[in-house]
Amino acid sequence: MPMLGDRGFSFDGSRTFRRSLSNGTIAQLVNFQLGQRSQEGRFTVNLGVFVLGELLSNPPAVTASNALEHHCSGPRRTRLGTMHPGLIPALANVPLVGALLGPKDVWWPFVEDQGRTDTSLRECLLLLERHGFAWLAQATPRGASDD
């Protein structure tokens, strides 16, 4: 995906795009997850910022060059779909009402109908451009430098 490459992300050959920072100790991650079972034929996008040594539960072999989204600490991981505006965005922060009408996790269709899949990808990339990259920047530790 050119938009990710233009921002310094490299593709790992599977479904994860990674941008290395601070001499390889930090990685910003954009992962395309394919649905299984009830979500078959759909995909979602996981975002994460991996910081080497932040999660003691990670195996020693996990580094910024091979980390996946689930290796990131809780505050440094999210789903792009939750940044999608809810039915009534103004009510998103109202207790209980916001849970019903606020943002939800989005799984986009990924099907044989090329037009529908193209629409899903366009919507997803627009959301990444409008909100996802800013979230990654905010979740990245201050002072992190480009490699």
Short mmCIF file of C-alpha atoms in Angstrom, two decimals:
data_model
loop_
_atom_site.label_atom_id
_atom_site.label_comp_id
_atom_site.label_asym_id
_atom_site.label_seq_id
_atom_site.Cartn_x
_atom_site.Cartn_y
_atom_site.Cartn_z
CA MET A 1 0.00 0.00 0.00
CA PRO A 2 1.74 3.13 -1.20
CA MET A 3 0.29 5.35 1.54
CA LEU A 4 2.03 3.25 4.20
CA GLY A 5 5.29 3.02 2.26
CA ASP A 6 5.30 6.79 1.80
CA ARG A 7 5.21 7.13 5.60
CA GLY A 8 8.16 4.80 6.17
CA PHE A 9 6.26 1.56 6.84
CA SER A 10 7.62 -1.67 5.41
CA PHE A 11 5.54 -4.78 4.67
CA ASP A 12 6.50 -7.98 6.49
CA GLY A 13 5.19 -10.31 3.75
CA SER A 14 2.17 -11.33 5.78
CA ARG A 15 -0.42 -8.76 6.89
CA THR A 16 1.61 -6.33 9.01
CA PHE A 17 3.20 -3.02 8.08
CA ARG A 18 5.93 -1.84 10.46
CA ARG A 19 7.76 1.46 10.94
CA SER A 20 10.94 1.22 12.99
CA LEU A 21 11.91 4.08 15.33
CA SER A 22 14.67 4.89 17.83
CA ASN A 23 17.32 2.49 16.51
CA GLY A 24 14.89 -0.42 16.31
CA THR A 25 13.63 -0.26 19.90
CA ILE A 26 10.17 1.02 18.94
CA ALA A 27 7.86 -0.03 16.11
CA GLN A 28 4.58 1.44 14.91
CA LEU A 29 2.36 -1.37 13.57
CA VAL A 30 -0.57 -1.49 11.17
CA ASN A 31 -1.95 -5.03 10.96
CA PHE A 32 -4.74 -6.28 8.68
CA GLN A 33 -6.56 -9.09 10.47
CA LEU A 34 -8.77 -11.46 8.48
CA GLY A 35 -11.96 -12.62 10.13
CA GLN A 36 -12.63 -16.20 11.11
CA ARG A 37 -15.84 -18.07 11.83
CA SER A 38 -18.62 -15.47 12.19
CA GLN A 39 -16.35 -12.73 10.76
CA GLU A 40 -15.27 -14.74 7.70
CA GLY A 41 -15.14 -12.55 4.58
CA ARG A 42 -14.30 -9.46 6.64
CA PHE A 43 -11.18 -7.73 7.89
CA THR A 44 -10.26 -5.26 10.59
CA VAL A 45 -7.16 -3.18 11.20
CA ASN A 46 -5.15 -3.35 14.41
CA LEU A 47 -2.84 -0.49 15.37
CA GLY A 48 -0.05 -0.77 17.90
CA VAL A 49 3.16 0.76 19.14
CA PHE A 50 5.70 -1.78 20.38
CA VAL A 51 8.30 -0.54 22.88
CA LEU A 52 11.12 -2.99 23.60
CA GLY A 53 11.09 -4.05 27.26
CA GLU A 54 7.75 -2.44 28.08
CA LEU A 55 5.83 -5.72 28.52
CA LEU A 56 7.71 -8.19 30.67
CA SER A 57 5.36 -10.97 29.53
CA ASN A 58 6.75 -10.85 25.98
CA PRO A 59 9.18 -13.64 25.06
CA PRO A 60 12.81 -12.44 24.80
CA ALA A 61 12.82 -13.16 21.05
CA VAL A 62 10.17 -10.47 20.41
CA THR A 63 11.80 -7.31 19.09
CA ALA A 64 10.58 -4.25 17.23
CA SER A 65 11.44 -5.99 13.95
CA ASN A 66 9.09 -8.95 14.55
CA ALA A 67 6.57 -7.70 17.12
CA LEU A 68 2.87 -8.03 16.38
CA GLU A 69 0.03 -5.89 17.66
CA HIS A 70 -0.72 -8.23 20.58
CA HIS A 71 2.86 -7.71 21.84
CA CYS A 72 2.06 -4.03 22.51
CA SER A 73 0.93 -2.85 25.95
CA GLY A 74 -2.79 -2.11 26.40
CA PRO A 75 -2.63 1.68 26.05
CA ARG A 76 -0.49 1.28 22.93
CA ARG A 77 -2.93 -0.87 20.93
CA THR A 78 -6.34 -0.27 19.40
CA ARG A 79 -8.54 -1.09 16.46
CA LEU A 80 -8.84 1.40 13.63
CA GLY A 81 -12.57 0.67 13.41
CA THR A 82 -13.18 2.15 16.86
CA MET A 83 -12.16 5.51 15.39
CA HIS A 84 -15.09 5.34 12.97
CA PRO A 85 -17.76 7.85 14.02
CA GLY A 86 -20.78 6.26 15.67
CA LEU A 87 -24.40 6.78 14.66
CA ILE A 88 -24.65 10.02 16.62
CA PRO A 89 -21.09 11.23 17.39
CA ALA A 90 -22.28 14.01 19.71
CA LEU A 91 -23.67 11.38 22.11
CA ALA A 92 -20.57 9.16 22.13
CA ASN A 93 -19.42 10.39 25.57
CA VAL A 94 -22.81 10.19 27.29
CA PRO A 95 -22.86 7.21 29.70
CA LEU A 96 -24.88 4.23 28.42
CA VAL A 97 -26.14 6.16 25.40
CA GLY A 98 -22.59 6.39 24.06
CA ALA A 99 -22.17 2.63 24.37
CA LEU A 100 -25.18 2.14 22.11
CA LEU A 101 -24.72 4.99 19.64
CA GLY A 102 -20.99 5.73 19.87
CA PRO A 103 -18.12 4.23 17.85
CA LYS A 104 -18.02 0.47 17.38
CA ASP A 105 -15.33 -1.88 16.21
CA VAL A 106 -15.65 -2.14 12.43
CA TRP A 107 -15.02 -5.23 10.32
CA TRP A 108 -15.01 -4.32 6.63
CA PRO A 109 -16.25 -6.69 3.90
CA PHE A 110 -13.50 -8.46 1.95
CA VAL A 111 -15.36 -10.48 -0.65
CA GLU A 112 -15.26 -11.62 -4.27
CA ASP A 113 -17.21 -8.51 -5.32
CA GLN A 114 -14.22 -6.33 -6.23
CA GLY A 115 -16.25 -3.11 -6.07
CA ARG A 116 -17.37 -3.82 -2.51
CA THR A 117 -13.84 -4.75 -1.44
CA ASP A 118 -12.42 -1.60 -3.07
CA THR A 119 -14.98 0.49 -1.17
CA SER A 120 -13.95 -1.21 2.09
CA LEU A 121 -10.27 -0.52 1.46
CA ARG A 122 -10.92 3.13 0.53
CA GLU A 123 -12.95 3.67 3.71
CA CYS A 124 -10.32 1.94 5.82
CA LEU A 125 -7.42 3.93 4.32
CA LEU A 126 -9.33 7.20 4.73
CA LEU A 127 -9.88 6.41 8.41
CA LEU A 128 -6.20 5.55 8.75
CA GLU A 129 -5.26 8.86 7.14
CA ARG A 130 -7.74 10.92 9.22
CA HIS A 131 -7.28 9.26 12.61
CA GLY A 132 -4.97 6.24 12.60
CA PHE A 133 -1.64 7.93 11.92
CA ALA A 134 -2.38 10.58 14.56
CA TRP A 135 -3.23 7.84 17.07
CA LEU A 136 0.07 6.06 16.31
CA ALA A 137 1.97 9.32 16.83
CA GLN A 138 0.18 9.96 20.14
CA ALA A 139 0.83 6.39 21.36
CA THR A 140 4.54 6.59 20.49
CA PRO A 141 6.80 7.61 23.39
CA ARG A 142 7.96 11.23 23.30
CA GLY A 143 11.42 11.65 21.87
CA ALA A 144 11.23 8.61 19.58
CA SER A 145 13.33 9.23 16.49
CA ASP A 146 13.13 7.97 12.92
CA ASP A 147 15.56 5.20 11.97
#
